Structures are given as C-alpha cells and as structure tokens.
Amino acid sequence: MTHSIDQSINCLGTFCGKQDIEHLTKEALNDTYGIKKVDVMVLFGGSILAGVEVMADAIQNQIAQQYIIVGGYGHTSETLFTKAENAFPGISTGIESEAELFSAILSAEYRLAPDYLETKSTNCGNNVTYLLDLIHREQIPAKSILIIQDVAMQLRMDLTLKKHVSKDVTVINYPAYHAEIILRNNGLAYREDIKGMWEIKRYISLLLGEIPRIRDDEHGYGPKGRNFLTHIDIPVNVMHAFDEVSTHYPELIRKANPKFASQ
C-alpha cells in the first residue's frame, strides 16, 4: 500500500463531490447566490442513507419551496436496501424504489415528508429527465435547483442537469456526505463513520467509474462522446490520481450496466 493512494482517492472524491455552498442554510444560499430559498431541492437515488439526514436538515432549515426525491431501482439499489434494512428493520417492506425508501426513512426518523416522489428512474440520465418531466407536469417554478447526490456521482449529476436546463437556471450542488480515506494498519479506512457508507472498495469503484464517463472523448458521456453531459475539463492532478488508483485497483473500474440503461 503506497503512502499516496489514500490522497489520490480523496482527490477523486473531492473532484467528483462538487459542493457549491459550505452549509445547507438560508444564510449560505444568500451569501453565495443572493437567494434565501431555492425553488426546488432534490435528493437523488444512488446516494447512501446519509442523504436522508441532509434532506431532513434542508426541510427543517426551510431552504426550498419544494422538496423532491428521485430514484427508481438502479445499480446501487441492492446495497442501499440492504443497509436500510440493517438500520431500520422492516422499513423496505412493500417498497420497490429508492425514492419511496428514502421517503419512508424520512418519515420514520424525522416525521417529515417530501412534496413529490419520482420512482421510475434507473440511471443518472433519466434521474434528470424524469425530474424535469415532473417539474413540467406539476408546473413547479424551478429557476433554482439544489441537488443532493452521492459524492461519487454529484459532479456527473450536475453536468447532466446542466445539459437539459437553460443557462438562466441556477444549479446548486451539495453532496450527501464527504468521506476521507486514511491509511490505517497498512490498509485503507474511513477517518469517520458515515451512515450507510459503502464498503471502501465499492466507494473506490464508484469513483473510478466516474472519470471515464465525464471525460469528454469518444468513449465518454460528454459532447464528443454520447453527449449526455455538458463539457468539463478534468484537471491534470485529478487524472494523475485516477491513473494511480486505477493502476492499483484495475479490477474496480466500473462499467455501465445495460440492465439500468435508459430505454
């Protein structure tokens, strides 16, 4: 185990886990964007249980006009449902989507509820398009949208949403958690416990899956590839981190699962 592998993983986590405001408060929104309430706050499926706590804080702090949870059943759902059952036995009975599961936990733990659920999406792309369909269908004002996603997928969700909304829509990022990897006993460990957190190799795999997707080349999801995302330039230090981690863990590079592709 090299002494830089933890730093490289954390570099990927910081890059992928885009965060636009320091705290989820009206004051932070006003200081950064000149608004005290966003029109819409969205918690996306694909995140871990910690995302529910973030949504609860947002509702309690009254930072949005409308609260939406989006998520059907995708490549992360089996793990999420298992961890939810371990934390809240019986919570997933009769539930088939991540949005419903998050909503059930929000109710059980905090006695809170979102305004809307979207339960059919299976991947990052239709998470966004189905969300926008719901907003259009329900005629929800959405000039500002705050999105909460797993650290590994936060940046890609941002790039996907910006592909589909006009430039006058303010998109604000706030990931569901931050994870710091450290070296401990010649192995990798999380510095702090995070509710429902992925096993470390799963977390690494999620991060490694992101860079090839957001890289704007013929193999990626940017305009030069499948055109799912807006363009982004990946910093040199992030590519160096990706190269180091992928060389150390080549078996963890995640390929897209066609089972959850948009139809």
PDB file of C-alpha atoms in Angstrom:
ATOM      1  CA  MET A   1       0.000   0.000   0.000  1.00  0.00           C
ATOM      2  CA  THR A   2       1.637   3.245  -1.124  1.00  0.00           C
ATOM      3  CA  HIS A   3       1.517   6.335   1.049  1.00  0.00           C
ATOM      4  CA  SER A   4      -0.168   8.351  -1.705  1.00  0.00           C
ATOM      5  CA  ILE A   5      -3.046   6.043  -2.646  1.00  0.00           C
ATOM      6  CA  ASP A   6      -5.261   7.495   0.093  1.00  0.00           C
ATOM      7  CA  GLN A   7      -4.514  11.014  -1.124  1.00  0.00           C
ATOM      8  CA  SER A   8      -5.340  10.020  -4.701  1.00  0.00           C
ATOM      9  CA  ILE A   9      -8.691   8.514  -3.669  1.00  0.00           C
ATOM     10  CA  ASN A  10      -9.507  11.658  -1.699  1.00  0.00           C
ATOM     11  CA  CYS A  11      -8.562  13.790  -4.705  1.00  0.00           C
ATOM     12  CA  LEU A  12     -11.115  11.905  -6.809  1.00  0.00           C
ATOM     13  CA  GLY A  13     -13.719  12.217  -4.062  1.00  0.00           C
ATOM     14  CA  THR A  14     -13.240  15.974  -3.771  1.00  0.00           C
ATOM     15  CA  PHE A  15     -13.432  16.438  -7.539  1.00  0.00           C
ATOM     16  CA  CYS A  16     -16.492  14.234  -8.042  1.00  0.00           C
ATOM     17  CA  GLY A  17     -18.238  15.511  -4.918  1.00  0.00           C
ATOM     18  CA  LYS A  18     -18.834  19.035  -6.161  1.00  0.00           C
ATOM     19  CA  GLN A  19     -20.071  21.358  -3.388  1.00  0.00           C
ATOM     20  CA  ASP A  20     -21.167  24.915  -4.109  1.00  0.00           C
ATOM     21  CA  ILE A  21     -22.154  26.139  -0.641  1.00  0.00           C
ATOM     22  CA  GLU A  22     -20.390  25.465   2.631  1.00  0.00           C
ATOM     23  CA  HIS A  23     -23.521  24.853   4.704  1.00  0.00           C
ATOM     24  CA  LEU A  24     -27.117  23.967   3.876  1.00  0.00           C
ATOM     25  CA  THR A  25     -28.633  27.157   5.275  1.00  0.00           C
ATOM     26  CA  LYS A  26     -30.515  30.216   4.076  1.00  0.00           C
ATOM     27  CA  GLU A  27     -27.539  32.330   5.075  1.00  0.00           C
ATOM     28  CA  ALA A  28     -25.162  30.323   2.883  1.00  0.00           C
ATOM     29  CA  LEU A  29     -27.569  30.499  -0.062  1.00  0.00           C
ATOM     30  CA  ASN A  30     -27.967  34.241   0.360  1.00  0.00           C
ATOM     31  CA  ASP A  31     -24.236  34.854   0.739  1.00  0.00           C
ATOM     32  CA  THR A  32     -23.347  32.828  -2.365  1.00  0.00           C
ATOM     33  CA  TYR A  33     -26.339  33.295  -4.682  1.00  0.00           C
ATOM     34  CA  GLY A  34     -28.348  36.182  -3.261  1.00  0.00           C
ATOM     35  CA  ILE A  35     -31.362  33.952  -2.580  1.00  0.00           C
ATOM     36  CA  LYS A  36     -32.756  32.722   0.718  1.00  0.00           C
ATOM     37  CA  LYS A  37     -34.812  29.849  -0.667  1.00  0.00           C
ATOM     38  CA  VAL A  38     -34.246  27.733  -3.743  1.00  0.00           C
ATOM     39  CA  ASP A  39     -37.276  26.828  -5.816  1.00  0.00           C
ATOM     40  CA  VAL A  40     -36.570  23.093  -5.728  1.00  0.00           C
ATOM     41  CA  MET A  41     -34.347  20.824  -3.663  1.00  0.00           C
ATOM     42  CA  VAL A  42     -33.801  17.286  -4.957  1.00  0.00           C
ATOM     43  CA  LEU A  43     -32.379  14.205  -3.262  1.00  0.00           C
ATOM     44  CA  PHE A  44     -31.386  11.690  -5.921  1.00  0.00           C
ATOM     45  CA  GLY A  45     -31.323   7.929  -5.666  1.00  0.00           C
ATOM     46  CA  GLY A  46     -27.882   6.397  -5.870  1.00  0.00           C
ATOM     47  CA  SER A  47     -26.899   8.068  -2.623  1.00  0.00           C
ATOM     48  CA  ILE A  48     -26.464   6.432   0.783  1.00  0.00           C
ATOM     49  CA  LEU A  49     -28.603   6.697   3.914  1.00  0.00           C
ATOM     50  CA  ALA A  50     -26.750   9.859   4.951  1.00  0.00           C
ATOM     51  CA  GLY A  51     -28.591  11.688   2.181  1.00  0.00           C
ATOM     52  CA  VAL A  52     -31.842  11.413   4.139  1.00  0.00           C
ATOM     53  CA  GLU A  53     -30.304  13.329   7.020  1.00  0.00           C
ATOM     54  CA  VAL A  54     -29.191  16.053   4.615  1.00  0.00           C
ATOM     55  CA  MET A  55     -32.728  16.351   3.241  1.00  0.00           C
ATOM     56  CA  ALA A  56     -34.157  16.459   6.758  1.00  0.00           C
ATOM     57  CA  ASP A  57     -31.791  19.314   7.625  1.00  0.00           C
ATOM     58  CA  ALA A  58     -32.837  21.147   4.466  1.00  0.00           C
ATOM     59  CA  ILE A  59     -36.532  20.831   5.243  1.00  0.00           C
ATOM     60  CA  GLN A  60     -36.021  21.878   8.851  1.00  0.00           C
ATOM     61  CA  ASN A  61     -33.958  24.874   7.718  1.00  0.00           C
ATOM     62  CA  GLN A  62     -36.670  25.751   5.158  1.00  0.00           C
ATOM     63  CA  ILE A  63     -34.182  26.264   2.359  1.00  0.00           C
ATOM     64  CA  ALA A  64     -36.534  25.344  -0.512  1.00  0.00           C
ATOM     65  CA  GLN A  65     -40.059  25.942  -1.741  1.00  0.00           C
ATOM     66  CA  GLN A  66     -40.466  22.346  -2.909  1.00  0.00           C
ATOM     67  CA  TYR A  67     -38.716  19.107  -1.923  1.00  0.00           C
ATOM     68  CA  ILE A  68     -38.441  16.166  -4.319  1.00  0.00           C
ATOM     69  CA  ILE A  69     -36.907  12.700  -4.013  1.00  0.00           C
ATOM     70  CA  VAL A  70     -35.979  10.991  -7.279  1.00  0.00           C
ATOM     71  CA  GLY A  71     -34.987   7.361  -7.725  1.00  0.00           C
ATOM     72  CA  GLY A  72     -36.269   4.047  -9.011  1.00  0.00           C
ATOM     73  CA  TYR A  73     -34.112   0.925  -8.862  1.00  0.00           C
ATOM     74  CA  GLY A  74     -30.588   1.049 -10.280  1.00  0.00           C
ATOM     75  CA  HIS A  75     -27.095  -0.346  -9.860  1.00  0.00           C
ATOM     76  CA  THR A  76     -26.685   0.920  -6.269  1.00  0.00           C
ATOM     77  CA  SER A  77     -30.156  -0.019  -5.045  1.00  0.00           C
ATOM     78  CA  GLU A  78     -29.495  -3.527  -3.741  1.00  0.00           C
ATOM     79  CA  THR A  79     -26.783  -2.245  -1.410  1.00  0.00           C
ATOM     80  CA  LEU A  80     -28.953   0.672  -0.261  1.00  0.00           C
ATOM     81  CA  PHE A  81     -31.914  -1.572   0.524  1.00  0.00           C
ATOM     82  CA  THR A  82     -29.682  -3.958   2.482  1.00  0.00           C
ATOM     83  CA  LYS A  83     -28.190  -1.159   4.558  1.00  0.00           C
ATOM     84  CA  ALA A  84     -31.632   0.376   5.125  1.00  0.00           C
ATOM     85  CA  GLU A  85     -32.976  -2.945   6.408  1.00  0.00           C
ATOM     86  CA  ASN A  86     -29.990  -3.319   8.733  1.00  0.00           C
ATOM     87  CA  ALA A  87     -30.577   0.169  10.136  1.00  0.00           C
ATOM     88  CA  PHE A  88     -34.395   0.100  10.097  1.00  0.00           C
ATOM     89  CA  PRO A  89     -35.717  -3.480  10.086  1.00  0.00           C
ATOM     90  CA  GLY A  90     -38.890  -3.781   8.045  1.00  0.00           C
ATOM     91  CA  ILE A  91     -38.568  -0.309   6.511  1.00  0.00           C
ATOM     92  CA  SER A  92     -38.421  -1.580   2.923  1.00  0.00           C
ATOM     93  CA  THR A  93     -41.429  -3.901   3.102  1.00  0.00           C
ATOM     94  CA  GLY A  94     -43.582  -3.321   0.034  1.00  0.00           C
ATOM     95  CA  ILE A  95     -41.169  -0.688  -1.325  1.00  0.00           C
ATOM     96  CA  GLU A  96     -39.609  -1.036  -4.770  1.00  0.00           C
ATOM     97  CA  SER A  97     -37.876   2.294  -5.376  1.00  0.00           C
ATOM     98  CA  GLU A  98     -35.128   4.314  -3.746  1.00  0.00           C
ATOM     99  CA  ALA A  99     -37.347   7.395  -3.632  1.00  0.00           C
ATOM    100  CA  GLU A 100     -40.003   5.556  -1.632  1.00  0.00           C
ATOM    101  CA  LEU A 101     -37.338   4.075   0.644  1.00  0.00           C
ATOM    102  CA  PHE A 102     -35.760   7.466   1.357  1.00  0.00           C
ATOM    103  CA  SER A 103     -39.212   8.921   1.978  1.00  0.00           C
ATOM    104  CA  ALA A 104     -40.074   6.120   4.414  1.00  0.00           C
ATOM    105  CA  ILE A 105     -36.874   6.738   6.377  1.00  0.00           C
ATOM    106  CA  LEU A 106     -37.502  10.496   6.339  1.00  0.00           C
ATOM    107  CA  SER A 107     -40.925   9.867   7.837  1.00  0.00           C
ATOM    108  CA  ALA A 108     -39.817   7.267  10.385  1.00  0.00           C
ATOM    109  CA  GLU A 109     -36.752   9.147  11.608  1.00  0.00           C
ATOM    110  CA  TYR A 110     -37.791  12.791  11.305  1.00  0.00           C
ATOM    111  CA  ARG A 111     -41.579  12.868  10.827  1.00  0.00           C
ATOM    112  CA  LEU A 112     -41.000  14.771   7.601  1.00  0.00           C
ATOM    113  CA  ALA A 113     -42.131  14.216   4.020  1.00  0.00           C
ATOM    114  CA  PRO A 114     -41.115  15.447   0.564  1.00  0.00           C
ATOM    115  CA  ASP A 115     -43.592  17.215  -1.676  1.00  0.00           C
ATOM    116  CA  TYR A 116     -43.080  14.843  -4.615  1.00  0.00           C
ATOM    117  CA  LEU A 117     -41.561  11.457  -5.433  1.00  0.00           C
ATOM    118  CA  GLU A 118     -40.279  10.224  -8.792  1.00  0.00           C
ATOM    119  CA  THR A 119     -39.917   6.438  -8.696  1.00  0.00           C
ATOM    120  CA  LYS A 120     -39.160   5.220 -12.225  1.00  0.00           C
ATOM    121  CA  SER A 121     -35.633   6.425 -12.992  1.00  0.00           C
ATOM    122  CA  THR A 122     -32.800   3.887 -13.127  1.00  0.00           C
ATOM    123  CA  ASN A 123     -29.708   5.927 -14.003  1.00  0.00           C
ATOM    124  CA  CYS A 124     -28.161   9.398 -13.836  1.00  0.00           C
ATOM    125  CA  GLY A 125     -29.638  10.465 -17.176  1.00  0.00           C
ATOM    126  CA  ASN A 126     -33.253   9.616 -16.563  1.00  0.00           C
ATOM    127  CA  ASN A 127     -32.965  10.750 -12.954  1.00  0.00           C
ATOM    128  CA  VAL A 128     -32.679  14.194 -14.514  1.00  0.00           C
ATOM    129  CA  THR A 129     -35.126  13.878 -17.401  1.00  0.00           C
ATOM    130  CA  TYR A 130     -37.840  12.308 -15.233  1.00  0.00           C
ATOM    131  CA  LEU A 131     -37.286  15.023 -12.623  1.00  0.00           C
ATOM    132  CA  LEU A 132     -37.739  17.698 -15.266  1.00  0.00           C
ATOM    133  CA  ASP A 133     -40.834  15.913 -16.593  1.00  0.00           C
ATOM    134  CA  LEU A 134     -42.300  16.011 -13.073  1.00  0.00           C
ATOM    135  CA  ILE A 135     -41.449  19.696 -12.660  1.00  0.00           C
ATOM    136  CA  HIS A 136     -43.096  20.484 -16.005  1.00  0.00           C
ATOM    137  CA  ARG A 137     -46.128  18.300 -15.323  1.00  0.00           C
ATOM    138  CA  GLU A 138     -46.749  19.804 -11.889  1.00  0.00           C
ATOM    139  CA  GLN A 139     -45.909  23.337 -13.104  1.00  0.00           C
ATOM    140  CA  ILE A 140     -43.323  23.816 -10.353  1.00  0.00           C
ATOM    141  CA  PRO A 141     -41.256  27.013 -10.604  1.00  0.00           C
ATOM    142  CA  ALA A 142     -37.632  25.914 -10.967  1.00  0.00           C
ATOM    143  CA  LYS A 143     -35.310  28.823 -11.635  1.00  0.00           C
ATOM    144  CA  SER A 144     -33.028  27.481  -8.887  1.00  0.00           C
ATOM    145  CA  ILE A 145     -32.460  23.770  -8.192  1.00  0.00           C
ATOM    146  CA  LEU A 146     -30.339  22.411  -5.362  1.00  0.00           C
ATOM    147  CA  ILE A 147     -29.245  18.822  -5.932  1.00  0.00           C
ATOM    148  CA  ILE A 148     -28.059  16.247  -3.410  1.00  0.00           C
ATOM    149  CA  GLN A 149     -26.356  13.112  -4.660  1.00  0.00           C
ATOM    150  CA  ASP A 150     -23.731  10.615  -3.617  1.00  0.00           C
ATOM    151  CA  VAL A 151     -20.241  12.145  -3.594  1.00  0.00           C
ATOM    152  CA  ALA A 152     -19.132   9.855  -6.409  1.00  0.00           C
ATOM    153  CA  MET A 153     -21.943  10.960  -8.728  1.00  0.00           C
ATOM    154  CA  GLN A 154     -22.552  14.573  -7.674  1.00  0.00           C
ATOM    155  CA  LEU A 155     -20.486  16.179 -10.440  1.00  0.00           C
ATOM    156  CA  ARG A 156     -21.961  13.959 -13.147  1.00  0.00           C
ATOM    157  CA  MET A 157     -25.472  14.801 -11.938  1.00  0.00           C
ATOM    158  CA  ASP A 158     -24.587  18.497 -12.158  1.00  0.00           C
ATOM    159  CA  LEU A 159     -23.239  18.107 -15.704  1.00  0.00           C
ATOM    160  CA  THR A 160     -26.289  16.085 -16.735  1.00  0.00           C
ATOM    161  CA  LEU A 161     -28.789  18.569 -15.322  1.00  0.00           C
ATOM    162  CA  LYS A 162     -26.996  21.490 -16.977  1.00  0.00           C
ATOM    163  CA  LYS A 163     -27.302  19.646 -20.292  1.00  0.00           C
ATOM    164  CA  HIS A 164     -31.093  19.795 -20.018  1.00  0.00           C
ATOM    165  CA  VAL A 165     -31.895  23.162 -18.418  1.00  0.00           C
ATOM    166  CA  SER A 166     -31.416  26.680 -19.737  1.00  0.00           C
ATOM    167  CA  LYS A 167     -28.434  28.729 -18.661  1.00  0.00           C
ATOM    168  CA  ASP A 168     -30.625  31.011 -16.544  1.00  0.00           C
ATOM    169  CA  VAL A 169     -31.429  28.130 -14.171  1.00  0.00           C
ATOM    170  CA  THR A 170     -29.183  28.201 -11.110  1.00  0.00           C
ATOM    171  CA  VAL A 171     -27.941  24.695 -10.241  1.00  0.00           C
ATOM    172  CA  ILE A 172     -26.509  24.344  -6.730  1.00  0.00           C
ATOM    173  CA  ASN A 173     -24.569  21.283  -5.589  1.00  0.00           C
ATOM    174  CA  TYR A 174     -24.458  19.843  -2.088  1.00  0.00           C
ATOM    175  CA  PRO A 175     -23.291  16.208  -1.833  1.00  0.00           C
ATOM    176  CA  ALA A 176     -24.843  13.848   0.688  1.00  0.00           C
ATOM    177  CA  TYR A 177     -21.585  13.353   2.583  1.00  0.00           C
ATOM    178  CA  HIS A 178     -17.828  13.759   2.479  1.00  0.00           C
ATOM    179  CA  ALA A 179     -15.557  10.772   3.042  1.00  0.00           C
ATOM    180  CA  GLU A 180     -11.894  10.994   3.921  1.00  0.00           C
ATOM    181  CA  ILE A 181      -9.796   7.888   3.297  1.00  0.00           C
ATOM    182  CA  ILE A 182      -6.757   7.328   5.512  1.00  0.00           C
ATOM    183  CA  LEU A 183      -4.076   4.666   5.831  1.00  0.00           C
ATOM    184  CA  ARG A 184      -4.520   2.588   8.960  1.00  0.00           C
ATOM    185  CA  ASN A 185      -2.650  -0.617   9.830  1.00  0.00           C
ATOM    186  CA  ASN A 186      -1.268  -0.736   6.279  1.00  0.00           C
ATOM    187  CA  GLY A 187      -4.795  -0.676   4.843  1.00  0.00           C
ATOM    188  CA  LEU A 188      -7.435   1.849   3.876  1.00  0.00           C
ATOM    189  CA  ALA A 189     -10.071   3.103   6.302  1.00  0.00           C
ATOM    190  CA  TYR A 190     -12.555   5.939   6.628  1.00  0.00           C
ATOM    191  CA  ARG A 191     -11.471   8.616   9.071  1.00  0.00           C
ATOM    192  CA  GLU A 192     -15.039   8.946  10.370  1.00  0.00           C
ATOM    193  CA  ASP A 193     -18.142   6.767  10.350  1.00  0.00           C
ATOM    194  CA  ILE A 194     -20.779   7.785   7.800  1.00  0.00           C
ATOM    195  CA  LYS A 195     -24.333   6.473   7.998  1.00  0.00           C
ATOM    196  CA  GLY A 196     -24.893   3.699   5.457  1.00  0.00           C
ATOM    197  CA  MET A 197     -21.485   4.243   3.834  1.00  0.00           C
ATOM    198  CA  TRP A 198     -20.278   1.987   1.046  1.00  0.00           C
ATOM    199  CA  GLU A 199     -17.619  -0.592   1.704  1.00  0.00           C
ATOM    200  CA  ILE A 200     -14.328   1.038   0.766  1.00  0.00           C
ATOM    201  CA  LYS A 201     -13.760  -0.963  -2.399  1.00  0.00           C
ATOM    202  CA  ARG A 202     -17.295  -0.156  -3.576  1.00  0.00           C
ATOM    203  CA  TYR A 203     -16.643   3.538  -2.948  1.00  0.00           C
ATOM    204  CA  ILE A 204     -13.379   3.346  -4.907  1.00  0.00           C
ATOM    205  CA  SER A 205     -15.172   1.536  -7.724  1.00  0.00           C
ATOM    206  CA  LEU A 206     -17.830   4.267  -7.903  1.00  0.00           C
ATOM    207  CA  LEU A 207     -15.168   6.970  -8.104  1.00  0.00           C
ATOM    208  CA  LEU A 208     -13.175   5.109 -10.762  1.00  0.00           C
ATOM    209  CA  GLY A 209     -16.333   4.713 -12.827  1.00  0.00           C
ATOM    210  CA  GLU A 210     -16.899   8.445 -12.985  1.00  0.00           C
ATOM    211  CA  ILE A 211     -13.764   9.748 -14.689  1.00  0.00           C
ATOM    212  CA  PRO A 212     -14.184   7.750 -17.933  1.00  0.00           C
ATOM    213  CA  ARG A 213     -17.838   8.821 -18.034  1.00  0.00           C
ATOM    214  CA  ILE A 214     -17.335  12.556 -17.589  1.00  0.00           C
ATOM    215  CA  ARG A 215     -14.174  12.716 -19.727  1.00  0.00           C
ATOM    216  CA  ASP A 216     -15.108  14.435 -22.972  1.00  0.00           C
ATOM    217  CA  ASP A 217     -13.771  11.998 -25.558  1.00  0.00           C
ATOM    218  CA  GLU A 218     -15.265   9.424 -27.894  1.00  0.00           C
ATOM    219  CA  HIS A 219     -15.659   6.943 -25.045  1.00  0.00           C
ATOM    220  CA  GLY A 220     -17.201   9.336 -22.504  1.00  0.00           C
ATOM    221  CA  TYR A 221     -20.585  10.907 -21.940  1.00  0.00           C
ATOM    222  CA  GLY A 222     -19.594  14.445 -22.974  1.00  0.00           C
ATOM    223  CA  PRO A 223     -20.344  16.232 -26.272  1.00  0.00           C
ATOM    224  CA  LYS A 224     -17.533  14.359 -28.091  1.00  0.00           C
ATOM    225  CA  GLY A 225     -18.933  11.010 -26.962  1.00  0.00           C
ATOM    226  CA  ARG A 226     -22.512  10.026 -26.117  1.00  0.00           C
ATOM    227  CA  ASN A 227     -23.499  13.651 -25.493  1.00  0.00           C
ATOM    228  CA  PHE A 228     -25.267  13.055 -22.174  1.00  0.00           C
ATOM    229  CA  LEU A 229     -23.349  15.796 -20.335  1.00  0.00           C
ATOM    230  CA  THR A 230     -22.030  19.286 -20.724  1.00  0.00           C
ATOM    231  CA  HIS A 231     -18.277  19.590 -21.315  1.00  0.00           C
ATOM    232  CA  ILE A 232     -15.842  19.711 -18.416  1.00  0.00           C
ATOM    233  CA  ASP A 233     -12.061  19.951 -18.361  1.00  0.00           C
ATOM    234  CA  ILE A 234     -10.587  17.434 -15.927  1.00  0.00           C
ATOM    235  CA  PRO A 235      -7.580  18.879 -14.059  1.00  0.00           C
ATOM    236  CA  VAL A 236      -4.210  17.207 -14.512  1.00  0.00           C
ATOM    237  CA  ASN A 237      -3.922  16.311 -10.824  1.00  0.00           C
ATOM    238  CA  VAL A 238      -7.277  14.515 -10.970  1.00  0.00           C
ATOM    239  CA  MET A 239      -6.177  12.479 -13.985  1.00  0.00           C
ATOM    240  CA  HIS A 240      -2.946  11.592 -12.192  1.00  0.00           C
ATOM    241  CA  ALA A 241      -4.993  10.466  -9.182  1.00  0.00           C
ATOM    242  CA  PHE A 242      -7.260   8.398 -11.423  1.00  0.00           C
ATOM    243  CA  ASP A 243      -4.274   6.765 -13.114  1.00  0.00           C
ATOM    244  CA  GLU A 244      -2.703   5.863  -9.771  1.00  0.00           C
ATOM    245  CA  VAL A 245      -5.885   4.444  -8.236  1.00  0.00           C
ATOM    246  CA  SER A 246      -6.911   2.561 -11.383  1.00  0.00           C
ATOM    247  CA  THR A 247      -3.416   1.069 -11.671  1.00  0.00           C
ATOM    248  CA  HIS A 248      -3.621  -0.081  -8.061  1.00  0.00           C
ATOM    249  CA  TYR A 249      -7.213  -1.356  -8.383  1.00  0.00           C
ATOM    250  CA  PRO A 250      -7.768  -2.251 -12.061  1.00  0.00           C
ATOM    251  CA  GLU A 251     -10.453  -4.765 -11.094  1.00  0.00           C
ATOM    252  CA  LEU A 252     -12.599  -1.997  -9.562  1.00  0.00           C
ATOM    253  CA  ILE A 253     -13.123   0.085 -12.704  1.00  0.00           C
ATOM    254  CA  ARG A 254     -16.902   0.031 -13.097  1.00  0.00           C
ATOM    255  CA  LYS A 255     -18.545  -0.377 -16.476  1.00  0.00           C
ATOM    256  CA  ALA A 256     -22.116   0.701 -17.168  1.00  0.00           C
ATOM    257  CA  ASN A 257     -24.726  -1.991 -16.502  1.00  0.00           C
ATOM    258  CA  PRO A 258     -27.029  -2.250 -19.549  1.00  0.00           C
ATOM    259  CA  LYS A 259     -29.797  -3.529 -17.251  1.00  0.00           C
ATOM    260  CA  PHE A 260     -30.290   0.026 -15.981  1.00  0.00           C
ATOM    261  CA  ALA A 261     -29.830   1.901 -19.254  1.00  0.00           C
ATOM    262  CA  SER A 262     -32.496   4.317 -20.445  1.00  0.00           C
ATOM    263  CA  GLN A 263     -35.000   2.723 -22.752  1.00  0.00           C
TER     264      GLN A 263
END
